[in-house]
Amino acid sequence: MSGSSPQIPDDFALMQAIARRDREALSTLYDRHSPMLLAICRRVLKDAGEAEDVLTDVFFELWTRADRFDAGRGNPLTYLVTLSRSRAIDRQRSRASRPKITSDYTDAAAQADPVPNPLESINLKERRAQVQAALSELEPAQREALECSFYEGLSHSEIAAKLNRPLGTVKTYIRQGLIRLRDSLRITQ
Amino acid sequence: MTCDQRRDLLLLYVSDALEADEAAELREHLQAGCPACEGHLAEAQALMASLPLGLDPVTPPANLKARLMARIDAESMRSSTRSTAKTQADFAADSLPIRLFRYLVPAAVAAGLAIIVTHFVMNQKLQVAIQQASAAQAALSDKAMLQFQLNQMGKDLDAKTHIVEMLQSPQLKLVHLDPTKLQPNAVANLIWDQKQQQWAILATGMAPAARGQTYELWFVTDKGAFEAGVFDVDEHGTGSLEVRIPPNIGQLKLAAVTNEKAGGDSQPHGDFQVKGIVE
């Protein structure tokens, strides 16, 4: 990336640069979005080390398969969130069949630092506040069912069993929850 | 069903919460090219992608980015090494006398160290090469087979030439890697060219990796473990790997080989096969 430009490149420009094997572009995109993507991976996997592995896998995949991103079908953040969630759920599902990870290799002193991310754009901060407000307006049961679906990749039947609710009720929770979220956030899209 | 009705279903579709028959119907409709539903699909995907904004962000540890960038550098170097190897082979074919003069004289200076390499690798490789030559002679009429054998021998020669080049480094370190109980017969050594920041691992007597697995070499530093590359062993348990040490991975502490899934992994999950302190 050019250091002479005062403008911060947007995500689309960074994705194009990554497709041209621009290492600095990947670094910038990582700095911008890794805190949110790591939060997703940790929420799914509930294991800091495995979440970090998946995060690096996601960005490595982005580097080696940048051609998979189609700018005409969505924005880069949506793509990254979808990829992170999918890879984390895959890892979670295969966890039982893999040998136990040894932690001897990693620096145990390295811990997540909960400082605000200075590279997160103002727009993203505003969007975060809107989403948090919209989520807080959902019924607790709707939110719980949505989280089971999104972060755990559970089917309707599995959610019904986990929450001990009838299948039809779970379907209604998820459907109504998503519609309420969509309606709450639509005015800002 | 109207596209307005499908709009709600698309919310469930992107969250993998539809029944199979409903999902199939939607997929078929989308593949038919409905612009309204494509727009609704993008809207639903954006909505799902915004859900994690409800989570508190987690700043990754600083060494994680170093791990990622080292992995990317290693991948780039592997790509570049593959193309360089081809160029070197072409060059060797054009100017063999010059190359012989250039490499044989300095090689004599490094003869002592070269003996080590000869014991561990070249003997085995030479026997294989002789067997291959005999086989090639017997099948002289088969030009394709002969060409294949020659290509293989050319690759072996390139690898050995490069190791001899490494042995001429003024900043050379030889590290013996201790076998673990999983590899009781393994003999493995690491040549570390500290000037060019390269490692070459030479191993023999190793058991073949299990089906679907390979051996992976790791740079273990004060910042963590970084993948160096994968290698397999032949029927004699002999294998080798040359890698460039990426910058910014921290202070090297250990060289280790583990068994990993075929193609290698980004972090070690398998068991130690051989390892040695490289400080």
XYZ file of C-alpha atoms in Angstrom:
468
model
C 0.000 0.000 0.000
C 1.183 3.473 -0.693
C 2.376 5.298 2.379
C 1.985 8.680 0.735
C -1.795 8.645 0.610
C -3.462 10.267 3.620
C -6.637 8.230 3.012
C -7.193 5.001 4.873
C -8.054 2.340 2.275
C -11.499 0.813 2.621
C -12.040 -2.920 2.923
C -12.776 -3.358 -0.793
C -9.481 -1.689 -1.735
C -7.638 -3.852 0.763
C -9.188 -7.033 -0.645
C -8.121 -6.043 -4.146
C -4.592 -5.388 -2.900
C -4.510 -8.743 -1.096
C -5.460 -10.446 -4.351
C -2.329 -8.795 -5.807
C -0.286 -10.349 -2.943
C 0.095 -7.071 -1.043
C 1.329 -8.164 2.391
C 0.771 -4.726 3.920
C -2.890 -4.776 2.881
C -3.409 -8.053 4.720
C -1.712 -6.581 7.764
C -4.043 -3.559 7.718
C -7.161 -5.682 7.292
C -5.997 -7.903 10.146
C -5.456 -4.914 12.448
C -8.875 -3.552 11.565
C -11.051 -6.629 11.985
C -9.160 -9.274 13.969
C -10.639 -8.212 17.358
C -14.196 -8.841 16.186
C -13.305 -12.025 14.318
C -11.396 -13.356 17.316
C -14.449 -12.614 19.476
C -16.551 -14.786 17.135
C -14.025 -17.632 17.220
C -13.790 -17.506 21.014
C -17.569 -17.398 21.351
C -17.896 -20.512 19.187
C -14.932 -22.485 20.501
C -14.722 -21.257 24.111
C -10.963 -21.835 23.936
C -8.531 -18.956 23.464
C -5.768 -21.002 21.829
C -8.016 -22.738 19.335
C -9.755 -19.451 18.531
C -6.384 -17.890 17.709
C -5.503 -20.859 15.475
C -8.734 -20.428 13.553
C -8.207 -16.678 13.231
C -4.802 -17.199 11.611
C -6.289 -19.930 9.393
C -8.957 -17.484 8.214
C -6.448 -14.799 7.260
C -4.114 -17.374 5.717
C -7.016 -18.643 3.617
C -7.807 -15.068 2.672
C -4.197 -14.676 1.505
C -3.995 -17.894 -0.476
C -7.558 -17.850 -1.849
C -8.335 -14.149 -2.254
C -9.997 -14.986 -5.573
C -12.880 -16.581 -3.691
C -14.160 -13.204 -2.550
C -16.698 -11.761 -4.993
C -17.134 -8.013 -4.423
C -20.384 -8.113 -6.362
C -22.033 -10.434 -3.857
C -21.262 -8.775 -0.543
C -18.849 -6.714 1.458
C -15.509 -7.932 2.835
C -16.576 -7.803 6.476
C -19.584 -10.011 5.780
C -17.259 -12.418 3.984
C -14.776 -12.455 6.857
C -17.474 -12.953 9.487
C -19.018 -15.792 7.504
C -15.625 -17.434 6.967
C -14.628 -17.103 10.633
C -17.927 -18.470 11.911
C -17.848 -21.346 9.464
C -14.238 -22.318 10.202
C -14.762 -22.044 13.948
C -17.865 -24.244 13.826
C -15.963 -26.755 11.652
C -13.152 -26.824 14.240
C -15.651 -27.202 17.063
C -17.321 -30.158 15.330
C -14.042 -31.902 14.606
C -12.642 -31.263 18.072
C -13.662 -34.651 19.429
C -11.874 -36.521 16.668
C -8.570 -34.624 16.915
C -5.703 -35.291 19.316
C -5.412 -32.934 22.235
C -3.534 -29.766 21.429
C -0.327 -29.355 23.325
C 0.126 -25.895 24.736
C 3.887 -26.258 25.212
C 4.575 -24.480 21.970
C 2.741 -21.258 22.695
C 3.741 -18.346 24.799
C 1.576 -18.696 27.851
C 2.219 -15.086 28.762
C 0.425 -13.860 25.651
C -3.065 -12.876 26.696
C -5.797 -10.927 24.983
C -5.544 -7.249 25.746
C -8.977 -5.647 26.073
C -7.936 -2.215 24.839
C -10.158 -0.459 22.278
C -9.093 -0.989 18.683
C -7.960 2.407 17.339
C -8.271 1.199 13.757
C -11.943 0.422 14.045
C -13.754 3.030 11.979
C -16.284 5.470 13.403
C -18.956 3.862 11.221
C -18.215 0.464 12.677
C -18.397 1.817 16.217
C -21.788 3.363 15.500
C -22.956 0.148 13.918
C -21.784 -1.789 16.954
C -23.865 0.435 19.230
C -26.930 -0.016 17.005
C -26.604 -3.789 16.925
C -26.109 -4.002 20.670
C -29.227 -1.870 21.178
C -31.229 -3.999 18.726
C -30.113 -7.232 20.380
C -31.044 -5.900 23.788
C -34.595 -5.306 22.559
C -35.104 -8.978 21.676
C -36.890 -11.351 23.996
C -34.264 -13.334 25.953
C -35.550 -16.579 24.429
C -35.291 -15.159 20.907
C -31.751 -14.007 21.541
C -30.737 -17.318 23.075
C -32.149 -19.288 20.151
C -30.433 -16.994 17.672
C -27.111 -17.357 19.447
C -27.414 -21.145 19.461
C -28.020 -21.028 15.734
C -25.314 -18.523 14.846
C -22.492 -19.351 17.221
C -23.012 -23.065 17.671
C -24.317 -23.944 14.239
C -27.121 -25.987 15.779
C -30.137 -27.088 13.761
C -33.663 -26.174 14.868
C -34.105 -29.624 16.358
C -30.828 -29.427 18.255
C -31.731 -25.995 19.631
C -35.139 -27.292 20.691
C -33.469 -30.142 22.553
C -30.892 -27.875 24.152
C -33.396 -25.258 25.303
C -36.023 -27.860 26.106
C -38.629 -26.081 23.971
C -40.963 -27.411 21.263
C -39.501 -27.356 17.759
C -42.214 -25.026 16.433
C -41.545 -22.560 19.229
C -37.827 -22.474 18.439
C -38.541 -21.854 14.768
C -40.788 -18.956 15.741
C -38.158 -17.514 18.072
C -35.516 -17.507 15.368
C -37.789 -16.215 12.639
C -39.259 -13.421 14.761
C -35.885 -12.545 16.253
C -34.273 -12.124 12.856
C -37.200 -10.112 11.500
C -37.090 -7.787 14.516
C -33.373 -7.334 14.115
C -33.771 -6.626 10.417
C -36.480 -4.071 11.068
C -34.462 -2.400 13.847
C -31.337 -2.117 11.720
C -32.914 -1.481 8.322
C -33.105 2.310 8.674
C -29.334 2.490 8.973
C -28.452 0.171 6.070
C -44.700 -18.278 -2.886
C -43.944 -14.604 -3.527
C -40.558 -12.934 -3.260
C -41.821 -10.958 -0.247
C -42.549 -14.237 1.502
C -39.161 -15.564 0.475
C -37.531 -12.528 2.072
C -38.281 -13.855 5.563
C -37.259 -17.359 4.587
C -33.918 -16.031 3.362
C -33.172 -14.911 6.913
C -33.525 -18.502 8.022
C -31.666 -19.752 4.953
C -28.480 -17.811 5.747
C -28.586 -19.030 9.339
C -28.793 -22.657 8.137
C -32.131 -22.956 9.902
C -34.357 -24.083 7.026
C -35.626 -27.565 6.399
C -33.864 -29.290 3.505
C -36.815 -29.055 1.105
C -37.346 -25.348 1.846
C -33.637 -24.627 1.369
C -33.614 -26.548 -1.927
C -36.590 -24.555 -3.220
C -34.870 -21.281 -2.327
C -31.591 -22.341 -3.916
C -33.399 -23.266 -7.104
C -35.163 -19.901 -7.142
C -31.898 -18.010 -6.552
C -30.099 -19.986 -9.258
C -32.839 -19.001 -11.672
C -31.615 -15.420 -11.213
C -34.231 -13.461 -9.270
C -32.748 -9.975 -8.685
C -35.145 -9.128 -5.845
C -34.258 -12.260 -3.911
C -30.540 -11.782 -4.604
C -30.878 -8.371 -2.954
C -32.748 -9.894 -0.021
C -30.098 -12.586 0.271
C -27.354 -9.950 0.505
C -29.447 -8.099 3.105
C -29.876 -11.292 5.148
C -26.161 -12.094 4.935
C -25.278 -8.570 6.074
C -27.729 -8.908 8.964
C -26.184 -12.195 10.066
C -22.696 -10.729 9.743
C -23.695 -7.851 12.015
C -24.699 -10.178 14.876
C -21.101 -10.474 16.177
C -21.078 -6.726 16.667
C -23.005 -7.583 19.807
C -19.878 -9.272 21.183
C -17.110 -7.408 22.948
C -14.078 -7.375 20.644
C -11.004 -9.286 21.779
C -7.611 -7.842 20.897
C -5.401 -10.723 19.752
C -2.050 -11.227 21.473
C 0.750 -9.435 19.646
C 2.560 -12.631 18.699
C -0.454 -13.912 16.790
C 0.072 -11.443 13.977
C 3.754 -12.389 13.866
C 2.705 -16.037 13.529
C 0.348 -15.186 10.691
C 2.873 -13.077 8.808
C 5.583 -15.731 9.257
C 3.201 -18.313 7.842
C 2.478 -16.084 4.878
C 6.187 -15.439 4.331
C 6.888 -19.176 4.487
C 4.169 -19.834 1.919
C 5.530 -17.092 -0.349
C 9.054 -18.473 -0.010
C 7.874 -21.969 -0.858
C 6.235 -20.617 -4.021
C 9.356 -18.677 -4.883
C 11.636 -21.663 -4.159
C 9.652 -23.832 -6.541
C 10.139 -21.368 -9.397
C 13.803 -20.763 -8.477
C 14.541 -24.484 -8.522
C 13.286 -24.682 -12.086
C 15.479 -21.754 -13.119
C 18.515 -23.335 -11.465
C 17.948 -26.592 -13.334
C 17.826 -24.737 -16.639
C 20.987 -22.836 -15.756
C 22.846 -25.993 -14.794
C 22.095 -27.589 -18.135
C 23.568 -24.624 -19.998
C 26.838 -24.115 -18.136
C 27.901 -27.257 -16.351
C 31.737 -26.694 -16.556
C 31.438 -23.270 -14.983
C 29.258 -24.657 -12.250
C 31.694 -27.513 -11.588
C 34.608 -25.083 -11.257
C 32.615 -22.774 -9.093
C 31.411 -25.410 -6.684
C 34.082 -28.081 -6.583
C 36.957 -25.838 -5.417
C 35.182 -24.313 -2.419
C 33.594 -27.657 -1.713
C 37.021 -29.051 -0.880
C 37.286 -26.524 1.949
C 34.085 -27.865 3.391
C 35.016 -31.485 2.867
C 34.995 -32.368 6.556
C 31.475 -31.269 6.987
C 30.478 -32.746 3.682
C 31.470 -36.177 5.004
C 28.698 -35.905 7.533
C 26.213 -35.210 4.815
C 27.618 -38.019 2.713
C 27.130 -40.494 5.545
C 23.593 -39.491 6.245
C 22.204 -38.770 2.853
C 24.414 -39.172 -0.167
C 25.181 -42.853 0.394
C 21.531 -43.650 0.403
C 20.818 -41.349 -2.506
C 23.758 -42.722 -4.501
C 22.539 -46.278 -4.109
C 19.098 -45.209 -5.208
C 20.591 -43.340 -8.167
C 22.637 -46.416 -9.217
C 19.569 -48.599 -8.972
C 17.610 -46.073 -10.948
C 20.356 -45.905 -13.603
C 20.393 -49.717 -13.899
C 16.649 -49.769 -14.196
C 16.815 -46.988 -16.759
C 19.453 -48.924 -18.765
C 17.300 -52.035 -18.787
C 14.423 -49.992 -20.061
C 16.469 -47.961 -22.492
C 13.871 -48.282 -25.170
C 11.391 -46.539 -22.949
C 12.343 -42.911 -23.476
C 9.708 -41.553 -21.138
C 11.001 -43.662 -18.268
C 14.591 -42.623 -18.978
C 13.618 -38.965 -19.053
C 11.825 -39.371 -15.732
C 14.872 -40.976 -14.137
C 17.123 -38.230 -15.434
C 14.794 -35.557 -14.080
C 14.811 -37.213 -10.676
C 18.598 -37.402 -10.642
C 18.774 -33.774 -11.728
C 16.594 -32.788 -8.795
C 18.791 -34.794 -6.419
C 21.871 -33.077 -7.826
C 20.318 -29.652 -7.333
C 19.477 -30.455 -3.725
C 22.982 -31.740 -2.999
C 24.583 -28.776 -4.712
C 22.573 -26.436 -2.557
C 23.558 -28.271 0.617
C 27.229 -28.010 -0.401
C 26.666 -24.282 -0.916
C 25.291 -24.059 2.594
C 28.325 -25.907 3.939
C 30.552 -23.138 2.580
C 28.866 -20.536 4.747
C 31.270 -18.706 7.075
C 28.580 -18.854 9.756
C 27.635 -22.491 9.911
C 26.137 -24.378 12.808
C 25.458 -28.088 12.963
C 22.767 -29.250 15.384
C 22.043 -32.865 16.207
C 18.325 -33.535 16.667
C 17.597 -36.124 19.334
C 15.229 -38.943 18.359
C 12.225 -39.562 20.594
C 10.953 -42.992 21.532
C 8.649 -42.809 18.506
C 11.710 -42.770 16.224
C 14.301 -44.947 17.982
C 16.374 -45.471 14.808
C 16.280 -41.920 13.514
C 19.478 -39.995 12.888
C 18.755 -36.369 12.146
C 20.971 -33.325 11.815
C 20.276 -29.723 11.102
C 22.606 -27.509 9.109
C 22.021 -23.864 10.017
C 23.461 -21.253 7.661
C 23.312 -18.271 9.994
C 24.448 -15.859 7.311
C 21.737 -16.737 4.783
C 19.263 -17.652 7.539
C 18.574 -21.088 6.129
C 18.072 -24.493 7.653
C 18.557 -27.872 6.014
C 17.413 -30.916 7.923
C 18.835 -34.292 6.926
C 17.233 -37.347 8.468
C 17.525 -41.065 7.964
C 16.244 -44.150 9.727
C 12.831 -42.604 10.297
C 9.694 -44.704 10.158
C 7.345 -43.752 7.323
C 4.624 -41.301 8.367
C 1.256 -42.919 9.010
C -1.306 -42.939 6.206
C -2.738 -39.438 5.698
C 0.112 -37.865 7.658
C 3.434 -36.198 6.955
C 6.398 -34.907 8.921
C 6.529 -31.187 9.661
C 9.515 -29.139 10.807
C 8.928 -26.265 13.249
C 10.827 -23.157 14.193
C 10.195 -22.883 17.931
C 11.079 -19.435 19.263
C 10.385 -17.325 22.320
C 7.228 -16.189 20.483
C 5.803 -19.632 19.765
C 5.955 -22.310 17.086
C 6.138 -21.413 13.392
C 5.727 -23.872 10.558
C 8.898 -24.397 8.527
C 7.803 -27.005 6.013
C 6.793 -30.593 5.476
C 8.754 -33.566 4.216
C 8.339 -37.269 3.695
C 10.853 -40.080 3.903
C 11.707 -42.726 1.327
C 11.855 -46.471 1.806
C 15.142 -46.060 3.727
C 13.570 -43.574 6.108
C 15.629 -40.829 4.507
C 14.273 -37.344 3.988
C 15.521 -33.808 3.774
C 14.145 -30.298 3.726
C 15.668 -26.884 3.107
C 13.899 -23.813 4.416
C 14.573 -20.145 4.800
C 14.044 -18.731 8.306
C 11.397 -15.987 8.150
C 12.210 -12.641 9.758
C 10.504 -11.426 12.931
C 9.643 -14.810 14.406
C 11.672 -14.182 17.553
C 14.707 -15.905 19.015
C 15.104 -19.492 17.828
C 15.068 -21.977 20.694
C 14.291 -25.375 19.270
C 14.042 -27.254 15.999
C 11.380 -29.912 16.161
C 9.727 -32.390 13.823
C 6.208 -33.611 14.537
C 3.767 -35.823 12.663
C 0.879 -33.817 11.242
C -1.994 -34.250 8.816
C -1.010 -34.514 5.129
C -0.052 -31.112 3.794
C 0.985 -29.880 7.221
C -0.722 -27.711 9.798
C -0.409 -24.118 10.975
C 0.303 -25.141 14.548
C 1.783 -28.355 15.905
C -0.767 -30.895 17.084
C 1.192 -34.122 16.658
C 3.937 -35.763 18.659
C 7.635 -34.920 18.657
C 9.629 -37.222 16.374
C 13.061 -35.577 16.658
C 14.073 -32.303 18.280
C 17.143 -30.306 19.214
C 18.087 -27.092 20.957
C 19.358 -24.540 18.449
C 20.205 -21.541 20.652
